[in-house]
Amino acid sequence: PREAALVAGKVRLLKVWWCDKRRANKMSDDEEQRGPINVTFRDLTPENEPALRHLNSVIFPIRYSDKFYVECSAAGRVTQMAYVGGELVGGIACRLELNADKSAARMYVMTVGVLAPYRS
């Protein structure tokens, strides 16, 4: 299979096929390097929130407010951060909107961002 997922507590490991765009401009089409890499997903925590703030400042042309990050944290496990080799390379920031009687919620995806060298 092209993908395999492993769930272990709050860390999820996903093996994906990826083209090394950082080297693609130095290689011909025939030489373009492709292969599986391990992408680890982690929940947003107070310890890694500054890293998400920095990632968003690099990827997006606007500065997100503190309220944005409070909503991401309040959403729990639906906000995820993607790491390759211990380096933060992407994130999915979400918020949950409760219905009037608080019996259900809608998930709103606020941002999906990946550092340019890791996009394919």
Tab-separated table of N, CA and C in Angstrom:
chain	number	residue	atom	x	y	z
A	1	PRO	N	0.827	-1.204	0.000
A	1	PRO	CA	0.000	0.000	0.000
A	1	PRO	C	0.859	1.250	0.000
A	2	ARG	N	0.315	2.324	-0.555
A	2	ARG	CA	1.054	3.592	-0.611
A	2	ARG	C	1.072	4.300	0.723
A	3	GLU	N	0.152	3.997	1.612
A	3	GLU	CA	0.097	4.667	2.901
A	3	GLU	C	-0.083	3.631	4.007
A	4	ALA	N	0.488	3.913	5.141
A	4	ALA	CA	0.274	3.068	6.317
A	4	ALA	C	0.219	3.985	7.527
A	5	ALA	N	-0.743	3.786	8.382
A	5	ALA	CA	-0.876	4.660	9.550
A	5	ALA	C	-0.718	3.833	10.816
A	6	LEU	N	-0.111	4.421	11.824
A	6	LEU	CA	0.087	3.799	13.119
A	6	LEU	C	-0.368	4.789	14.169
A	7	VAL	N	-1.253	4.356	15.044
A	7	VAL	CA	-1.729	5.239	16.105
A	7	VAL	C	-1.134	4.754	17.417
A	8	ALA	N	-0.450	5.653	18.109
A	8	ALA	CA	0.159	5.327	19.396
A	8	ALA	C	-0.028	6.522	20.317
A	9	GLY	N	-1.076	6.507	21.098
A	9	GLY	CA	-1.334	7.637	21.985
A	9	GLY	C	-1.675	8.873	21.176
A	10	LYS	N	-0.962	9.963	21.421
A	10	LYS	CA	-1.238	11.229	20.742
A	10	LYS	C	-0.390	11.421	19.495
A	11	VAL	N	0.441	10.455	19.149
A	11	VAL	CA	1.307	10.586	17.987
A	11	VAL	C	0.866	9.577	16.942
A	12	ARG	N	0.657	10.044	15.719
A	12	ARG	CA	0.282	9.181	14.620
A	12	ARG	C	1.362	9.257	13.557
A	13	LEU	N	1.743	8.114	13.026
A	13	LEU	CA	2.798	8.043	12.026
A	13	LEU	C	2.165	7.642	10.704
A	14	LEU	N	2.479	8.369	9.648
A	14	LEU	CA	1.939	8.095	8.330
A	14	LEU	C	3.098	8.018	7.361
A	15	LYS	N	3.175	6.933	6.613
A	15	LYS	CA	4.225	6.803	5.602
A	15	LYS	C	3.602	7.205	4.272
A	16	VAL	N	4.200	8.182	3.613
A	16	VAL	CA	3.665	8.687	2.355
A	16	VAL	C	4.754	8.701	1.297
A	17	TRP	N	4.338	8.703	0.031
A	17	TRP	CA	5.280	8.845	-1.066
A	17	TRP	C	5.461	10.319	-1.327
A	18	TRP	N	6.686	10.734	-1.543
A	18	TRP	CA	7.011	12.146	-1.617
A	18	TRP	C	8.102	12.374	-2.640
A	19	CYS	N	7.992	13.458	-3.362
A	19	CYS	CA	9.018	13.873	-4.310
A	19	CYS	C	9.874	14.933	-3.632
A	20	ASP	N	11.168	14.757	-3.643
A	20	ASP	CA	12.068	15.724	-3.009
A	20	ASP	C	12.196	16.959	-3.895
A	21	LYS	N	11.316	17.950	-3.666
A	21	LYS	CA	11.301	19.164	-4.482
A	21	LYS	C	12.570	19.990	-4.285
A	22	ARG	N	13.229	19.842	-3.147
A	22	ARG	CA	14.448	20.611	-2.916
A	22	ARG	C	15.542	20.203	-3.881
A	23	ARG	N	15.501	18.949	-4.343
A	23	ARG	CA	16.522	18.478	-5.272
A	23	ARG	C	16.004	18.404	-6.701
A	24	ALA	N	14.690	18.553	-6.892
A	24	ALA	CA	14.090	18.362	-8.213
A	24	ALA	C	14.653	19.335	-9.239
A	25	ASN	N	14.982	20.564	-8.835
A	25	ASN	CA	15.507	21.525	-9.805
A	25	ASN	C	16.933	21.193	-10.224
A	26	LYS	N	17.588	20.260	-9.557
A	26	LYS	CA	18.955	19.875	-9.892
A	26	LYS	C	18.990	18.557	-10.666
A	27	MET	N	17.802	17.948	-10.885
A	27	MET	CA	17.754	16.645	-11.531
A	27	MET	C	16.840	16.710	-12.738
A	28	SER	N	17.073	15.823	-13.679
A	28	SER	CA	16.161	15.710	-14.812
A	28	SER	C	14.895	14.990	-14.339
A	29	ASP	N	13.864	14.988	-15.200
A	29	ASP	CA	12.617	14.317	-14.845
A	29	ASP	C	12.837	12.836	-14.553
A	30	ASP	N	13.757	12.213	-15.299
A	30	ASP	CA	14.022	10.791	-15.099
A	30	ASP	C	14.684	10.518	-13.760
A	31	GLU	N	15.420	11.503	-13.259
A	31	GLU	CA	16.169	11.318	-12.018
A	31	GLU	C	15.397	11.765	-10.777
A	32	GLU	N	14.218	12.381	-10.988
A	32	GLU	CA	13.491	12.947	-9.847
A	32	GLU	C	13.343	11.897	-8.752
A	33	GLN	N	13.801	12.244	-7.575
A	33	GLN	CA	13.814	11.303	-6.457
A	33	GLN	C	12.434	11.218	-5.821
A	34	ARG	N	11.936	10.015	-5.725
A	34	ARG	CA	10.667	9.765	-5.053
A	34	ARG	C	10.881	8.621	-4.075
A	35	GLY	N	10.150	8.658	-3.010
A	35	GLY	CA	10.266	7.581	-2.051
A	35	GLY	C	9.416	7.866	-0.835
A	36	PRO	N	9.257	6.860	-0.005
A	36	PRO	CA	8.420	7.053	1.180
A	36	PRO	C	9.156	7.842	2.256
A	37	ILE	N	8.412	8.669	2.959
A	37	ILE	CA	8.940	9.351	4.134
A	37	ILE	C	7.946	9.147	5.262
A	38	ASN	N	8.400	9.272	6.461
A	38	ASN	CA	7.528	9.165	7.618
A	38	ASN	C	7.097	10.553	8.056
A	39	VAL	N	5.797	10.751	8.102
A	39	VAL	CA	5.216	11.992	8.597
A	39	VAL	C	4.549	11.663	9.922
A	40	THR	N	4.952	12.349	10.974
A	40	THR	CA	4.382	12.131	12.298
A	40	THR	C	3.434	13.274	12.616
A	41	PHE	N	2.215	12.937	13.023
A	41	PHE	CA	1.230	13.953	13.397
A	41	PHE	C	1.129	14.017	14.910
A	42	ARG	N	1.129	15.242	15.430
A	42	ARG	CA	1.009	15.460	16.869
A	42	ARG	C	-0.083	16.475	17.146
A	43	ASP	N	-0.707	16.320	18.300
A	43	ASP	CA	-1.711	17.281	18.748
A	43	ASP	C	-1.046	18.602	19.090
A	44	LEU	N	-1.799	19.675	19.008
A	44	LEU	CA	-1.326	20.985	19.444
A	44	LEU	C	-1.289	21.010	20.971
A	45	THR	N	-0.159	21.438	21.520
A	45	THR	CA	0.007	21.542	22.971
A	45	THR	C	0.563	22.931	23.289
A	46	PRO	N	0.504	23.343	24.549
A	46	PRO	CA	1.128	24.629	24.899
A	46	PRO	C	2.625	24.666	24.564
A	47	GLU	N	3.278	23.508	24.604
A	47	GLU	CA	4.719	23.452	24.326
A	47	GLU	C	5.033	23.654	22.842
A	48	ASN	N	4.169	23.170	21.939
A	48	ASN	CA	4.488	23.312	20.515
A	48	ASN	C	3.682	24.418	19.814
A	49	GLU	N	2.850	25.127	20.570
A	49	GLU	CA	2.100	26.241	19.971
A	49	GLU	C	3.017	27.314	19.373
A	50	PRO	N	4.128	27.696	20.034
A	50	PRO	CA	5.017	28.685	19.400
A	50	PRO	C	5.545	28.216	18.036
A	51	ALA	N	5.761	26.923	17.884
A	51	ALA	CA	6.229	26.404	16.599
A	51	ALA	C	5.142	26.555	15.533
A	52	LEU	N	3.877	26.334	15.896
A	52	LEU	CA	2.781	26.535	14.951
A	52	LEU	C	2.664	28.011	14.577
A	53	ARG	N	2.822	28.887	15.552
A	53	ARG	CA	2.795	30.330	15.267
A	53	ARG	C	3.888	30.695	14.250
A	54	HIS	N	5.083	30.161	14.470
A	54	HIS	CA	6.191	30.450	13.550
A	54	HIS	C	5.909	29.869	12.164
A	55	LEU	N	5.450	28.637	12.102
A	55	LEU	CA	5.126	27.999	10.824
A	55	LEU	C	4.110	28.841	10.055
A	56	ASN	N	3.046	29.265	10.733
A	56	ASN	CA	2.020	30.075	10.076
A	56	ASN	C	2.587	31.408	9.586
A	57	SER	N	3.523	31.984	10.330
A	57	SER	CA	4.109	33.258	9.899
A	57	SER	C	4.955	33.082	8.642
A	58	VAL	N	5.514	31.897	8.457
A	58	VAL	CA	6.321	31.609	7.271
A	58	VAL	C	5.431	31.301	6.067
A	59	ILE	N	4.352	30.578	6.293
A	59	ILE	CA	3.513	30.093	5.193
A	59	ILE	C	2.485	31.121	4.727
A	60	PHE	N	1.840	31.808	5.666
A	60	PHE	CA	0.706	32.663	5.334
A	60	PHE	C	1.081	34.144	5.389
A	61	PRO	N	0.462	34.959	4.543
A	61	PRO	CA	0.830	36.371	4.475
A	61	PRO	C	0.208	37.248	5.565
A	62	ILE	N	-0.529	36.652	6.492
A	62	ILE	CA	-1.140	37.439	7.567
A	62	ILE	C	-0.703	36.906	8.916
A	63	ARG	N	-0.837	37.733	9.931
A	63	ARG	CA	-0.531	37.323	11.300
A	63	ARG	C	-1.840	36.963	11.980
A	64	TYR	N	-1.918	35.745	12.517
A	64	TYR	CA	-3.130	35.297	13.195
A	64	TYR	C	-3.134	35.787	14.635
A	65	SER	N	-4.318	36.124	15.129
A	65	SER	CA	-4.479	36.668	16.474
A	65	SER	C	-4.321	35.578	17.529
A	66	ASP	N	-4.175	36.003	18.761
A	66	ASP	CA	-4.126	35.052	19.871
A	66	ASP	C	-5.419	34.246	19.940
A	67	LYS	N	-6.558	34.864	19.592
A	67	LYS	CA	-7.844	34.166	19.596
A	67	LYS	C	-7.811	32.952	18.661
A	68	PHE	N	-7.159	33.086	17.529
A	68	PHE	CA	-7.019	31.981	16.576
A	68	PHE	C	-6.395	30.765	17.272
A	69	TYR	N	-5.306	30.998	18.007
A	69	TYR	CA	-4.595	29.896	18.661
A	69	TYR	C	-5.369	29.351	19.861
A	70	VAL	N	-6.131	30.195	20.536
A	70	VAL	CA	-7.002	29.727	21.624
A	70	VAL	C	-8.050	28.782	21.045
A	71	GLU	N	-8.636	29.143	19.906
A	71	GLU	CA	-9.636	28.288	19.266
A	71	GLU	C	-9.022	26.979	18.786
A	72	CYS	N	-7.803	27.044	18.263
A	72	CYS	CA	-7.113	25.818	17.840
A	72	CYS	C	-6.899	24.881	19.026
A	73	SER	N	-6.452	25.429	20.138
A	73	SER	CA	-6.207	24.622	21.338
A	73	SER	C	-7.497	24.041	21.883
A	74	ALA	N	-8.566	24.844	21.871
A	74	ALA	CA	-9.853	24.384	22.392
A	74	ALA	C	-10.446	23.268	21.537
A	75	ALA	N	-10.042	23.184	20.282
A	75	ALA	CA	-10.571	22.154	19.383
A	75	ALA	C	-10.016	20.770	19.691
A	76	GLY	N	-8.979	20.699	20.504
A	76	GLY	CA	-8.424	19.390	20.884
A	76	GLY	C	-7.693	18.713	19.743
A	77	ARG	N	-7.973	17.439	19.552
A	77	ARG	CA	-7.206	16.615	18.622
A	77	ARG	C	-7.433	16.920	17.154
A	78	VAL	N	-8.401	17.764	16.816
A	78	VAL	CA	-8.625	18.035	15.391
A	78	VAL	C	-7.593	19.001	14.813
A	79	THR	N	-6.909	19.748	15.652
A	79	THR	CA	-5.780	20.560	15.187
A	79	THR	C	-4.540	19.677	15.266
A	80	GLN	N	-3.844	19.534	14.139
A	80	GLN	CA	-2.710	18.626	14.064
A	80	GLN	C	-1.493	19.324	13.486
A	81	MET	N	-0.328	18.851	13.918
A	81	MET	CA	0.942	19.366	13.432
A	81	MET	C	1.704	18.201	12.802
A	82	ALA	N	2.304	18.437	11.640
A	82	ALA	CA	2.999	17.392	10.886
A	82	ALA	C	4.509	17.596	10.969
A	83	TYR	N	5.205	16.531	11.337
A	83	TYR	CA	6.663	16.566	11.490
A	83	TYR	C	7.308	15.538	10.572
A	84	VAL	N	8.439	15.920	9.988
A	84	VAL	CA	9.278	14.993	9.239
A	84	VAL	C	10.650	15.056	9.885
A	85	GLY	N	11.108	13.930	10.389
A	85	GLY	CA	12.422	13.891	11.032
A	85	GLY	C	12.546	14.855	12.192
A	86	GLY	N	11.479	15.064	12.927
A	86	GLY	CA	11.506	15.962	14.067
A	86	GLY	C	11.315	17.430	13.717
A	87	GLU	N	11.247	17.763	12.420
A	87	GLU	CA	11.060	19.148	11.974
A	87	GLU	C	9.583	19.385	11.660
A	88	LEU	N	9.024	20.463	12.189
A	88	LEU	CA	7.648	20.819	11.883
A	88	LEU	C	7.585	21.295	10.436
A	89	VAL	N	6.767	20.615	9.623
A	89	VAL	CA	6.677	20.955	8.200
A	89	VAL	C	5.268	21.344	7.775
A	90	GLY	N	4.280	21.148	8.650
A	90	GLY	CA	2.916	21.481	8.269
A	90	GLY	C	1.973	21.468	9.443
A	91	GLY	N	0.785	21.987	9.200
A	91	GLY	CA	-0.225	22.001	10.250
A	91	GLY	C	-1.622	22.151	9.683
A	92	ILE	N	-2.577	21.612	10.418
A	92	ILE	CA	-3.991	21.753	10.119
A	92	ILE	C	-4.620	22.376	11.355
A	93	ALA	N	-5.102	23.598	11.226
A	93	ALA	CA	-5.675	24.320	12.359
A	93	ALA	C	-7.196	24.356	12.218
A	94	CYS	N	-7.880	23.890	13.253
A	94	CYS	CA	-9.337	23.783	13.219
A	94	CYS	C	-9.949	24.405	14.464
A	95	ARG	N	-11.243	24.678	14.350
A	95	ARG	CA	-11.999	25.058	15.529
A	95	ARG	C	-13.314	24.308	15.493
A	96	LEU	N	-13.897	24.126	16.666
A	96	LEU	CA	-15.184	23.450	16.778
A	96	LEU	C	-16.247	24.480	17.129
A	97	GLU	N	-17.388	24.402	16.469
A	97	GLU	CA	-18.510	25.286	16.731
A	97	GLU	C	-19.659	24.442	17.269
A	98	LEU	N	-20.007	24.631	18.534
A	98	LEU	CA	-21.097	23.880	19.152
A	98	LEU	C	-22.431	24.386	18.640
A	99	ASN	N	-23.403	23.444	18.511
A	99	ASN	CA	-24.746	23.889	18.153
A	99	ASN	C	-25.414	24.498	19.390
A	100	ALA	N	-26.616	25.018	19.223
A	100	ALA	CA	-27.293	25.777	20.286
A	100	ALA	C	-27.444	24.994	21.584
A	101	ASP	N	-27.794	23.716	21.507
A	101	ASP	CA	-27.986	22.940	22.743
A	101	ASP	C	-26.720	22.183	23.172
A	102	LYS	N	-25.620	22.434	22.471
A	102	LYS	CA	-24.306	21.863	22.787
A	102	LYS	C	-24.276	20.340	22.725
A	103	SER	N	-25.159	19.772	21.911
A	103	SER	CA	-25.192	18.316	21.774
A	103	SER	C	-24.315	17.832	20.619
A	104	ALA	N	-23.888	18.745	19.774
A	104	ALA	CA	-23.056	18.385	18.630
A	104	ALA	C	-22.211	19.605	18.248
A	105	ALA	N	-21.231	19.346	17.417
A	105	ALA	CA	-20.353	20.431	16.974
A	105	ALA	C	-20.039	20.275	15.496
A	106	ARG	N	-19.766	21.395	14.864
A	106	ARG	CA	-19.258	21.399	13.500
A	106	ARG	C	-17.784	21.738	13.560
A	107	MET	N	-17.004	21.073	12.728
A	107	MET	CA	-15.587	21.383	12.666
A	107	MET	C	-15.347	22.347	11.510
A	108	TYR	N	-14.616	23.411	11.784
A	108	TYR	CA	-14.265	24.414	10.792
A	108	TYR	C	-12.750	24.370	10.611
A	109	VAL	N	-12.304	24.067	9.399
A	109	VAL	CA	-10.875	24.051	9.103
A	109	VAL	C	-10.462	25.485	8.783
A	110	MET	N	-9.619	26.044	9.644
A	110	MET	CA	-9.202	27.441	9.478
A	110	MET	C	-8.002	27.561	8.541
A	111	THR	N	-7.007	26.702	8.713
A	111	THR	CA	-5.833	26.730	7.832
A	111	THR	C	-5.320	25.319	7.607
A	112	VAL	N	-4.739	25.113	6.450
A	112	VAL	CA	-3.958	23.919	6.129
A	112	VAL	C	-2.697	24.464	5.471
A	113	GLY	N	-1.563	24.230	6.098
A	113	GLY	CA	-0.318	24.775	5.565
A	113	GLY	C	0.818	23.785	5.619
A	114	VAL	N	1.642	23.798	4.577
A	114	VAL	CA	2.814	22.927	4.487
A	114	VAL	C	3.963	23.754	3.927
A	115	LEU	N	5.128	23.613	4.515
A	115	LEU	CA	6.307	24.310	3.987
A	115	LEU	C	6.511	23.933	2.519
A	116	ALA	N	6.900	24.883	1.706
A	116	ALA	CA	7.008	24.696	0.262
A	116	ALA	C	7.818	23.458	-0.151
A	117	PRO	N	8.956	23.153	0.458
A	117	PRO	CA	9.721	21.990	-0.012
A	117	PRO	C	9.007	20.652	0.201
A	118	TYR	N	7.972	20.632	1.007
A	118	TYR	CA	7.275	19.388	1.321
A	118	TYR	C	5.938	19.258	0.599
A	119	ARG	N	5.613	20.206	-0.246
A	119	ARG	CA	4.369	20.139	-1.030
A	119	ARG	C	4.643	19.315	-2.288
A	120	SER	N	3.635	18.566	-2.698
A	120	SER	CA	3.793	17.819	-3.967
A	120	SER	C	2.499	17.764	-4.720
